[in-house]
PDB file of C-alpha atoms in Angstrom:
ATOM      1  CA  UNK A   1     174.222 152.058 179.977  1.00 48.00           C
ATOM      2  CA  UNK A   2     170.829 153.595 179.356  1.00 42.00           C
ATOM      3  CA  UNK A   3     168.032 153.508 176.885  1.00 48.00           C
ATOM      4  CA  UNK A   4     168.535 156.210 174.388  1.00 44.00           C
ATOM      5  CA  UNK A   5     165.068 157.484 173.569  1.00 42.00           C
ATOM      6  CA  UNK A   6     161.680 157.465 175.055  1.00 40.00           C
ATOM      7  CA  UNK A   7     159.171 154.795 174.245  1.00 44.00           C
ATOM      8  CA  UNK A   8     156.859 156.994 171.964  1.00 38.00           C
ATOM      9  CA  UNK A   9     159.986 158.141 169.732  1.00 41.00           C
ATOM     10  CA  UNK A  10     161.202 154.566 169.547  1.00 45.00           C
ATOM     11  CA  UNK A  11     157.743 153.710 167.954  1.00 42.00           C
ATOM     12  CA  UNK A  12     158.045 156.573 165.537  1.00 39.00           C
ATOM     13  CA  UNK A  13     161.495 155.616 164.439  1.00 42.00           C
ATOM     14  CA  UNK A  14     160.729 151.948 164.024  1.00 44.00           C
ATOM     15  CA  UNK A  15     157.438 152.531 162.113  1.00 38.00           C
ATOM     16  CA  UNK A  16     159.686 153.949 159.353  1.00 40.00           C
ATOM     17  CA  UNK A  17     161.900 150.843 159.204  1.00 45.00           C
ATOM     18  CA  UNK A  18     161.290 148.077 156.671  1.00 46.00           C
ATOM     19  CA  UNK A  19     162.364 144.732 158.348  1.00 48.00           C
ATOM     20  CA  UNK A  20     163.829 141.943 156.654  1.00 44.00           C
ATOM     21  CA  UNK A  21     163.394 138.420 158.149  1.00 43.00           C
ATOM     22  CA  UNK A  22     162.598 134.990 157.293  1.00 40.00           C
ATOM     23  CA  UNK A  23     159.565 134.271 155.338  1.00 40.00           C
ATOM     24  CA  UNK A  24     157.123 131.572 156.603  1.00 39.00           C
ATOM     25  CA  UNK A  25     158.672 128.196 156.919  1.00 42.00           C
ATOM     26  CA  UNK A  26     156.987 125.028 155.618  1.00 39.00           C
ATOM     27  CA  UNK A  27     156.008 121.939 157.313  1.00 40.00           C
ATOM     28  CA  UNK A  28     158.687 119.273 157.653  1.00 44.00           C
ATOM     29  CA  UNK A  29     158.882 117.222 154.584  1.00 44.00           C
ATOM     30  CA  UNK A  30     160.804 116.753 151.226  1.00 44.00           C
ATOM     31  CA  UNK A  31     161.035 119.914 149.307  1.00 48.00           C
ATOM     32  CA  UNK A  32     161.967 119.995 145.588  1.00 48.00           C
ATOM     33  CA  UNK A  33     163.009 123.841 146.360  1.00 52.00           C
ATOM     34  CA  UNK A  34     165.632 122.476 148.914  1.00 51.00           C
ATOM     35  CA  UNK A  35     168.913 123.719 147.592  1.00 46.00           C
ATOM     36  CA  UNK A  36     170.727 121.014 149.425  1.00 45.00           C
ATOM     37  CA  UNK A  37     168.230 118.362 147.820  1.00 52.00           C
ATOM     38  CA  UNK A  38     167.643 117.093 151.143  1.00 80.00           C
ATOM     39  CA  UNK A  39     171.336 116.042 151.683  1.00 91.00           C
ATOM     40  CA  UNK A  40     173.085 118.283 154.053  1.00 94.00           C
ATOM     41  CA  UNK A  41     176.589 116.547 153.299  1.00 92.00           C
ATOM     42  CA  UNK A  42     176.324 118.699 150.090  1.00 92.00           C
ATOM     43  CA  UNK A  43     176.965 121.813 152.039  1.00 94.00           C
ATOM     44  CA  UNK A  44     180.708 122.584 152.509  1.00 94.00           C
ATOM     45  CA  UNK A  45     181.625 123.950 155.894  1.00 96.00           C
ATOM     46  CA  UNK A  46     185.411 124.506 155.923  1.00 96.00           C
ATOM     47  CA  UNK A  47     185.548 123.709 159.753  1.00 97.00           C
ATOM     48  CA  UNK A  48     184.317 120.078 159.042  1.00 96.00           C
ATOM     49  CA  UNK A  49     186.995 119.305 156.444  1.00 93.00           C
ATOM     50  CA  UNK A  50     189.129 117.931 159.348  1.00 93.00           C
ATOM     51  CA  UNK A  51     186.468 116.356 161.264  1.00 95.00           C
ATOM     52  CA  UNK A  52     185.651 112.451 160.917  1.00 95.00           C
ATOM     53  CA  UNK A  53     182.045 112.080 160.109  1.00 96.00           C
ATOM     54  CA  UNK A  54     179.764 109.506 158.625  1.00 95.00           C
ATOM     55  CA  UNK A  55     176.581 109.799 156.588  1.00 94.00           C
ATOM     56  CA  UNK A  56     173.189 108.969 157.800  1.00 95.00           C
ATOM     57  CA  UNK A  57     169.946 108.745 155.436  1.00 93.00           C
ATOM     58  CA  UNK A  58     166.985 109.380 157.952  1.00 94.00           C
ATOM     59  CA  UNK A  59     164.387 106.583 157.426  1.00 93.00           C
ATOM     60  CA  UNK A  60     160.696 106.547 158.430  1.00 92.00           C
ATOM     61  CA  UNK A  61     160.075 106.696 162.339  1.00 92.00           C
ATOM     62  CA  UNK A  62     163.671 107.652 162.986  1.00 94.00           C
ATOM     63  CA  UNK A  63     164.254 110.875 164.848  1.00 94.00           C
ATOM     64  CA  UNK A  64     167.514 112.653 166.254  1.00 96.00           C
ATOM     65  CA  UNK A  65     166.530 111.405 169.750  1.00 96.00           C
ATOM     66  CA  UNK A  66     166.049 107.787 168.754  1.00 96.00           C
ATOM     67  CA  UNK A  67     169.155 107.769 166.634  1.00 97.00           C
ATOM     68  CA  UNK A  68     171.510 109.610 168.924  1.00 97.00           C
ATOM     69  CA  UNK A  69     170.097 109.717 172.429  1.00 96.00           C
ATOM     70  CA  UNK A  70     171.363 112.559 174.463  1.00 96.00           C
ATOM     71  CA  UNK A  71     173.787 113.419 171.759  1.00 98.00           C
ATOM     72  CA  UNK A  72     171.073 114.498 169.332  1.00 97.00           C
ATOM     73  CA  UNK A  73     171.815 117.985 170.380  1.00 97.00           C
ATOM     74  CA  UNK A  74     175.400 117.617 169.094  1.00 98.00           C
ATOM     75  CA  UNK A  75     174.218 116.229 165.837  1.00 98.00           C
ATOM     76  CA  UNK A  76     171.667 119.125 165.401  1.00 97.00           C
ATOM     77  CA  UNK A  77     174.201 121.757 166.140  1.00 98.00           C
ATOM     78  CA  UNK A  78     176.918 119.962 163.775  1.00 98.00           C
ATOM     79  CA  UNK A  79     174.320 120.079 160.882  1.00 98.00           C
ATOM     80  CA  UNK A  80     172.941 123.564 161.844  1.00 97.00           C
ATOM     81  CA  UNK A  81     169.365 121.955 161.938  1.00 96.00           C
ATOM     82  CA  UNK A  82     166.380 121.772 164.257  1.00 95.00           C
ATOM     83  CA  UNK A  83     164.261 118.903 165.279  1.00 94.00           C
ATOM     84  CA  UNK A  84     161.380 120.371 163.336  1.00 91.00           C
ATOM     85  CA  UNK A  85     163.341 120.083 160.051  1.00 92.00           C
ATOM     86  CA  UNK A  86     164.859 116.828 160.642  1.00 93.00           C
ATOM     87  CA  UNK A  87     162.706 114.367 158.665  1.00 89.00           C
ATOM     88  CA  UNK A  88     162.728 111.044 156.690  1.00 91.00           C
ATOM     89  CA  UNK A  89     164.491 111.334 153.368  1.00 89.00           C
ATOM     90  CA  UNK A  90     167.201 113.683 154.299  1.00 92.00           C
ATOM     91  CA  UNK A  91     170.742 113.116 154.883  1.00 94.00           C
ATOM     92  CA  UNK A  92     173.011 114.333 157.821  1.00 96.00           C
ATOM     93  CA  UNK A  93     176.717 114.411 158.732  1.00 96.00           C
ATOM     94  CA  UNK A  94     177.273 112.506 161.881  1.00 97.00           C
ATOM     95  CA  UNK A  95     180.479 113.051 163.692  1.00 97.00           C
ATOM     96  CA  UNK A  96     182.141 109.740 164.425  1.00 96.00           C
ATOM     97  CA  UNK A  97     183.515 111.036 167.817  1.00 97.00           C
ATOM     98  CA  UNK A  98     180.335 112.388 169.379  1.00 97.00           C
ATOM     99  CA  UNK A  99     182.025 113.103 172.637  1.00 97.00           C
ATOM    100  CA  UNK A 100     184.598 115.326 171.064  1.00 96.00           C
ATOM    101  CA  UNK A 101     182.024 117.055 168.795  1.00 97.00           C
ATOM    102  CA  UNK A 102     180.207 118.193 171.814  1.00 97.00           C
ATOM    103  CA  UNK A 103     182.874 120.941 171.953  1.00 96.00           C
ATOM    104  CA  UNK A 104     182.700 121.649 168.249  1.00 98.00           C
ATOM    105  CA  UNK A 105     182.924 125.349 167.111  1.00 98.00           C
ATOM    106  CA  UNK A 106     184.002 126.727 163.859  1.00 98.00           C
ATOM    107  CA  UNK A 107     185.189 129.871 165.493  1.00 98.00           C
ATOM    108  CA  UNK A 108     188.486 130.829 167.196  1.00 98.00           C
ATOM    109  CA  UNK A 109     188.886 130.482 170.893  1.00 98.00           C
ATOM    110  CA  UNK A 110     190.304 133.776 170.883  1.00 98.00           C
ATOM    111  CA  UNK A 111     189.679 136.518 168.497  1.00 98.00           C
ATOM    112  CA  UNK A 112     192.047 139.578 168.330  1.00 98.00           C
ATOM    113  CA  UNK A 113     189.563 142.270 167.172  1.00 97.00           C
ATOM    114  CA  UNK A 114     187.557 141.463 170.012  1.00 98.00           C
ATOM    115  CA  UNK A 115     190.066 141.946 172.569  1.00 97.00           C
ATOM    116  CA  UNK A 116     189.237 145.619 173.197  1.00 95.00           C
ATOM    117  CA  UNK A 117     185.596 144.940 173.743  1.00 97.00           C
ATOM    118  CA  UNK A 118     183.873 143.614 176.906  1.00 97.00           C
ATOM    119  CA  UNK A 119     181.213 141.889 174.494  1.00 98.00           C
ATOM    120  CA  UNK A 120     181.546 141.282 170.927  1.00 98.00           C
ATOM    121  CA  UNK A 121     179.507 138.892 168.547  1.00 98.00           C
ATOM    122  CA  UNK A 122     181.155 137.363 165.424  1.00 98.00           C
ATOM    123  CA  UNK A 123     179.000 135.968 162.834  1.00 98.00           C
ATOM    124  CA  UNK A 124     180.487 133.681 160.122  1.00 98.00           C
ATOM    125  CA  UNK A 125     178.297 133.534 156.884  1.00 98.00           C
ATOM    126  CA  UNK A 126     180.529 130.667 155.704  1.00 98.00           C
ATOM    127  CA  UNK A 127     180.120 128.467 158.799  1.00 98.00           C
ATOM    128  CA  UNK A 128     176.568 129.677 159.613  1.00 98.00           C
ATOM    129  CA  UNK A 129     177.702 130.173 163.101  1.00 98.00           C
ATOM    130  CA  UNK A 130     177.710 132.965 165.794  1.00 98.00           C
ATOM    131  CA  UNK A 131     180.350 133.522 168.698  1.00 98.00           C
ATOM    132  CA  UNK A 132     179.949 135.485 171.689  1.00 98.00           C
ATOM    133  CA  UNK A 133     183.235 137.101 172.953  1.00 98.00           C
ATOM    134  CA  UNK A 134     184.348 138.729 176.094  1.00 98.00           C
ATOM    135  CA  UNK A 135     187.463 140.709 175.934  1.00 98.00           C
ATOM    136  CA  UNK A 136     188.671 138.556 172.946  1.00 98.00           C
ATOM    137  CA  UNK A 137     187.837 135.070 174.294  1.00 98.00           C
ATOM    138  CA  UNK A 138     184.957 132.982 173.066  1.00 98.00           C
ATOM    139  CA  UNK A 139     182.518 132.625 176.055  1.00 98.00           C
ATOM    140  CA  UNK A 140     179.981 130.487 173.883  1.00 98.00           C
ATOM    141  CA  UNK A 141     178.959 129.890 170.204  1.00 98.00           C
ATOM    142  CA  UNK A 142     175.899 128.518 168.493  1.00 98.00           C
ATOM    143  CA  UNK A 143     174.701 127.680 164.578  1.00 98.00           C
ATOM    144  CA  UNK A 144     172.611 130.151 162.901  1.00 98.00           C
ATOM    145  CA  UNK A 145     170.664 130.571 159.721  1.00 96.00           C
ATOM    146  CA  UNK A 146     171.654 133.820 157.649  1.00 97.00           C
ATOM    147  CA  UNK A 147     170.441 135.207 154.540  1.00 95.00           C
ATOM    148  CA  UNK A 148     169.699 132.996 151.580  1.00 92.00           C
ATOM    149  CA  UNK A 149     170.990 133.600 148.010  1.00 91.00           C
ATOM    150  CA  UNK A 150     169.764 136.867 146.874  1.00 91.00           C
ATOM    151  CA  UNK A 151     169.060 138.078 150.363  1.00 91.00           C
ATOM    152  CA  UNK A 152     172.485 137.679 151.779  1.00 94.00           C
ATOM    153  CA  UNK A 153     173.144 139.179 155.310  1.00 97.00           C
ATOM    154  CA  UNK A 154     175.383 142.166 154.883  1.00 97.00           C
ATOM    155  CA  UNK A 155     178.956 141.903 155.932  1.00 98.00           C
ATOM    156  CA  UNK A 156     180.927 144.432 157.952  1.00 98.00           C
ATOM    157  CA  UNK A 157     181.010 145.950 161.609  1.00 98.00           C
ATOM    158  CA  UNK A 158     177.840 146.832 163.231  1.00 98.00           C
ATOM    159  CA  UNK A 159     176.429 147.547 166.546  1.00 98.00           C
ATOM    160  CA  UNK A 160     173.144 146.357 168.296  1.00 98.00           C
ATOM    161  CA  UNK A 161     171.055 149.407 168.883  1.00 97.00           C
ATOM    162  CA  UNK A 162     167.618 147.931 169.681  1.00 96.00           C
ATOM    163  CA  UNK A 163     166.061 145.076 171.441  1.00 96.00           C
ATOM    164  CA  UNK A 164     162.513 143.619 171.353  1.00 94.00           C
ATOM    165  CA  UNK A 165     162.046 140.475 173.337  1.00 91.00           C
ATOM    166  CA  UNK A 166     158.500 139.909 171.633  1.00 87.00           C
ATOM    167  CA  UNK A 167     159.090 141.159 168.237  1.00 79.00           C
ATOM    168  CA  UNK A 168     156.998 139.851 165.183  1.00 75.00           C
ATOM    169  CA  UNK A 169     157.325 140.354 161.452  1.00 66.00           C
ATOM    170  CA  UNK A 170     155.688 143.187 159.837  1.00 60.00           C
ATOM    171  CA  UNK A 171     155.914 141.668 156.445  1.00 59.00           C
ATOM    172  CA  UNK A 172     155.446 137.790 156.786  1.00 58.00           C
ATOM    173  CA  UNK A 173     153.081 135.377 158.235  1.00 52.00           C
ATOM    174  CA  UNK A 174     153.280 131.816 159.298  1.00 56.00           C
ATOM    175  CA  UNK A 175     152.720 129.091 156.878  1.00 63.00           C
ATOM    176  CA  UNK A 176     148.909 128.773 157.889  1.00 60.00           C
ATOM    177  CA  UNK A 177     148.734 132.601 157.650  1.00 56.00           C
ATOM    178  CA  UNK A 178     147.088 132.724 161.061  1.00 61.00           C
ATOM    179  CA  UNK A 179     149.888 134.925 162.657  1.00 59.00           C
ATOM    180  CA  UNK A 180     152.700 137.196 161.923  1.00 67.00           C
ATOM    181  CA  UNK A 181     156.108 135.196 161.865  1.00 71.00           C
ATOM    182  CA  UNK A 182     157.585 135.461 165.370  1.00 76.00           C
ATOM    183  CA  UNK A 183     160.909 136.991 165.874  1.00 84.00           C
ATOM    184  CA  UNK A 184     161.274 136.372 169.716  1.00 91.00           C
ATOM    185  CA  UNK A 185     164.505 137.875 171.262  1.00 94.00           C
ATOM    186  CA  UNK A 186     165.217 140.235 168.588  1.00 94.00           C
ATOM    187  CA  UNK A 187     168.363 142.321 168.432  1.00 97.00           C
ATOM    188  CA  UNK A 188     168.789 144.938 165.597  1.00 97.00           C
ATOM    189  CA  UNK A 189     172.266 145.289 164.384  1.00 98.00           C
ATOM    190  CA  UNK A 190     172.074 147.220 161.125  1.00 97.00           C
ATOM    191  CA  UNK A 191     169.722 149.483 158.947  1.00 95.00           C
ATOM    192  CA  UNK A 192     170.636 149.588 155.476  1.00 92.00           C
ATOM    193  CA  UNK A 193     170.648 152.619 153.130  1.00 90.00           C
ATOM    194  CA  UNK A 194     167.247 151.412 151.727  1.00 89.00           C
ATOM    195  CA  UNK A 195     165.757 151.386 155.319  1.00 89.00           C
ATOM    196  CA  UNK A 196     165.942 147.532 155.509  1.00 88.00           C
ATOM    197  CA  UNK A 197     166.492 146.494 159.163  1.00 92.00           C
ATOM    198  CA  UNK A 198     168.386 143.476 160.009  1.00 95.00           C
ATOM    199  CA  UNK A 199     167.988 141.498 163.371  1.00 95.00           C
ATOM    200  CA  UNK A 200     169.410 138.393 165.276  1.00 97.00           C
ATOM    201  CA  UNK A 201     166.364 136.696 166.526  1.00 95.00           C
ATOM    202  CA  UNK A 202     164.573 133.412 167.143  1.00 93.00           C
ATOM    203  CA  UNK A 203     164.083 131.293 163.958  1.00 89.00           C
ATOM    204  CA  UNK A 204     163.751 127.820 162.416  1.00 89.00           C
ATOM    205  CA  UNK A 205     167.048 126.356 161.448  1.00 93.00           C
ATOM    206  CA  UNK A 206     166.712 124.260 158.398  1.00 92.00           C
ATOM    207  CA  UNK A 207     170.406 123.377 157.940  1.00 93.00           C
ATOM    208  CA  UNK A 208     171.310 126.037 155.552  1.00 92.00           C
ATOM    209  CA  UNK A 209     170.982 129.990 154.760  1.00 94.00           C
ATOM    210  CA  UNK A 210     167.195 130.515 154.912  1.00 91.00           C
ATOM    211  CA  UNK A 211     166.344 134.217 155.859  1.00 90.00           C
ATOM    212  CA  UNK A 212     165.685 137.340 153.947  1.00 88.00           C
ATOM    213  CA  UNK A 213     168.747 138.795 155.661  1.00 92.00           C
ATOM    214  CA  UNK A 214     168.514 138.323 159.369  1.00 94.00           C
ATOM    215  CA  UNK A 215     170.333 136.041 161.578  1.00 97.00           C
ATOM    216  CA  UNK A 216     168.046 133.297 163.173  1.00 95.00           C
ATOM    217  CA  UNK A 217     168.962 131.111 166.183  1.00 97.00           C
ATOM    218  CA  UNK A 218     167.381 127.887 167.760  1.00 94.00           C
ATOM    219  CA  UNK A 219     164.320 128.624 169.919  1.00 93.00           C
ATOM    220  CA  UNK A 220     162.404 125.434 170.469  1.00 91.00           C
ATOM    221  CA  UNK A 221     160.111 127.160 172.928  1.00 89.00           C
ATOM    222  CA  UNK A 222     159.053 129.548 170.002  1.00 88.00           C
ATOM    223  CA  UNK A 223     158.605 126.527 167.610  1.00 89.00           C
ATOM    224  CA  UNK A 224     156.325 124.612 170.188  1.00 88.00           C
ATOM    225  CA  UNK A 225     154.177 127.720 170.811  1.00 86.00           C
ATOM    226  CA  UNK A 226     153.732 128.269 167.048  1.00 82.00           C
ATOM    227  CA  UNK A 227     153.712 124.707 165.675  1.00 85.00           C
ATOM    228  CA  UNK A 228     153.511 122.394 168.502  1.00 88.00           C
ATOM    229  CA  UNK A 229     156.862 121.016 167.711  1.00 88.00           C
ATOM    230  CA  UNK A 230     158.896 119.764 169.713  1.00 91.00           C
ATOM    231  CA  UNK A 231     156.735 118.767 172.711  1.00 89.00           C
ATOM    232  CA  UNK A 232     159.624 119.307 175.010  1.00 92.00           C
ATOM    233  CA  UNK A 233     161.690 122.463 174.057  1.00 92.00           C
ATOM    234  CA  UNK A 234     165.382 122.046 174.770  1.00 94.00           C
ATOM    235  CA  UNK A 235     167.503 124.366 172.458  1.00 93.00           C
ATOM    236  CA  UNK A 236     166.947 128.054 173.224  1.00 95.00           C
ATOM    237  CA  UNK A 237     170.003 129.852 171.883  1.00 97.00           C
ATOM    238  CA  UNK A 238     168.090 132.886 170.629  1.00 96.00           C
ATOM    239  CA  UNK A 239     167.190 133.632 174.478  1.00 96.00           C
ATOM    240  CA  UNK A 240     170.938 132.823 175.680  1.00 97.00           C
ATOM    241  CA  UNK A 241     172.353 135.345 173.353  1.00 98.00           C
ATOM    242  CA  UNK A 242     169.727 137.931 174.090  1.00 97.00           C
ATOM    243  CA  UNK A 243     170.312 137.667 177.887  1.00 96.00           C
ATOM    244  CA  UNK A 244     174.076 137.940 177.430  1.00 97.00           C
ATOM    245  CA  UNK A 245     174.202 140.822 174.992  1.00 97.00           C
ATOM    246  CA  UNK A 246     171.251 143.043 175.973  1.00 97.00           C
ATOM    247  CA  UNK A 247     169.696 141.361 179.030  1.00 95.00           C
ATOM    248  CA  UNK A 248     168.825 143.042 182.315  1.00 92.00           C
ATOM    249  CA  UNK A 249     172.317 142.675 183.769  1.00 89.00           C
ATOM    250  CA  UNK A 250     173.381 145.266 181.248  1.00 85.00           C
ATOM    251  CA  UNK A 251     170.162 147.413 180.860  1.00 90.00           C
ATOM    252  CA  UNK A 252     167.197 148.438 182.731  1.00 85.00           C
ATOM    253  CA  UNK A 253     164.122 146.111 183.248  1.00 90.00           C
ATOM    254  CA  UNK A 254     163.027 144.384 180.017  1.00 92.00           C
ATOM    255  CA  UNK A 255     159.429 145.040 179.546  1.00 91.00           C
ATOM    256  CA  UNK A 256     159.233 143.008 176.340  1.00 89.00           C
ATOM    257  CA  UNK A 257     158.497 146.185 174.309  1.00 91.00           C
ATOM    258  CA  UNK A 258     160.660 147.794 171.605  1.00 92.00           C
ATOM    259  CA  UNK A 259     163.556 149.599 172.963  1.00 94.00           C
ATOM    260  CA  UNK A 260     166.420 151.765 171.499  1.00 95.00           C
ATOM    261  CA  UNK A 261     169.735 151.087 173.076  1.00 95.00           C
ATOM    262  CA  UNK A 262     173.027 152.789 173.616  1.00 92.00           C
ATOM    263  CA  UNK A 263     176.401 151.052 173.617  1.00 93.00           C
ATOM    264  CA  UNK A 264     175.315 147.763 172.456  1.00 96.00           C
ATOM    265  CA  UNK A 265     177.843 144.940 171.626  1.00 98.00           C
ATOM    266  CA  UNK A 266     179.755 145.144 168.331  1.00 98.00           C
ATOM    267  CA  UNK A 267     178.544 142.787 165.720  1.00 98.00           C
ATOM    268  CA  UNK A 268     180.905 141.667 163.030  1.00 98.00           C
ATOM    269  CA  UNK A 269     179.739 139.805 160.008  1.00 98.00           C
ATOM    270  CA  UNK A 270     182.419 138.076 157.963  1.00 98.00           C
ATOM    271  CA  UNK A 271     182.653 135.560 155.030  1.00 98.00           C
ATOM    272  CA  UNK A 272     180.065 134.512 152.394  1.00 97.00           C
ATOM    273  CA  UNK A 273     177.532 131.893 152.202  1.00 97.00           C
ATOM    274  CA  UNK A 274     178.690 128.174 152.225  1.00 96.00           C
ATOM    275  CA  UNK A 275     179.246 126.346 148.861  1.00 92.00           C
ATOM    276  CA  UNK A 276     176.698 123.977 147.794  1.00 89.00           C
ATOM    277  CA  UNK A 277     178.361 121.014 146.024  1.00 88.00           C
ATOM    278  CA  UNK A 278     177.090 119.498 142.937  1.00 80.00           C
ATOM    279  CA  UNK A 279     177.783 116.014 144.575  1.00 80.00           C
ATOM    280  CA  UNK A 280     177.506 115.041 148.128  1.00 77.00           C
ATOM    281  CA  UNK A 281     180.744 115.253 150.090  1.00 79.00           C
ATOM    282  CA  UNK A 282     182.230 111.893 151.024  1.00 75.00           C
ATOM    283  CA  UNK A 283     183.032 111.370 154.733  1.00 72.00           C
ATOM    284  CA  UNK A 284     186.344 113.029 155.752  1.00 62.00           C
ATOM    285  CA  UNK A 285     189.072 111.279 157.820  1.00 54.00           C
ATOM    286  CA  UNK A 286     190.808 113.533 160.290  1.00 45.00           C
ATOM    287  CA  UNK A 287     194.280 113.780 160.057  1.00 43.00           C
ATOM    288  CA  UNK A 288     196.270 112.154 162.850  1.00 39.00           C
TER     289      UNK A 288
END
């Protein structure tokens, strides 16, 4: 595979494209604008209906690490939330069998439409989840934060046609207005008729759809760099997907600059945003 256009032409093309990505994300804390009203058990993910889980209300001085030890990662992924957005006053779903939940994924282990492709990315808006497939078999998967109500991520069949490891937003700044919003490990998969571009990239994950249409993935290294939280980054899904989809094993050296690409992986976006219930879900008992 080769890059399709020279660098100067890339810059000309991209300067004409409007970018849609997340607005600035607030510092952790209770927010009256939170559609889940700080209770993530109100978000109905179909894949969790057959999982036995309990409810935990986070109290002062509690963190994912102090509550769940090494399995804090499992609980974070199950709730589609990062450590920066897990704070006292919110309610999480906690899988009763944490060992089994380590393998949790709402996506099929094999996906028929992906069988004819070496690499294929499936994004479920309903589940807020991304799967990386090789010849139809799920290689790995991860939670996501897609477009919020009014800014839903478009559905359909697309293809990655650009990468930019050090991308930043041209429209939005961080909360303190000191820097443009970071979009590390960005992969463009669609440009709409209105010239709006949609990317997969590093982002905060607050446990629900939250962007202006782009698809965000865990990147604690970016969060530590921008916000100083967490002190020791662990979750780096954005880099993992980027390296797998458009890394140097498939393309030429990645200079970190914006590049147009040929023959990028197919990206399929399906479903619709998850349902927010008027009342919290009650813990569900798995069928036996």
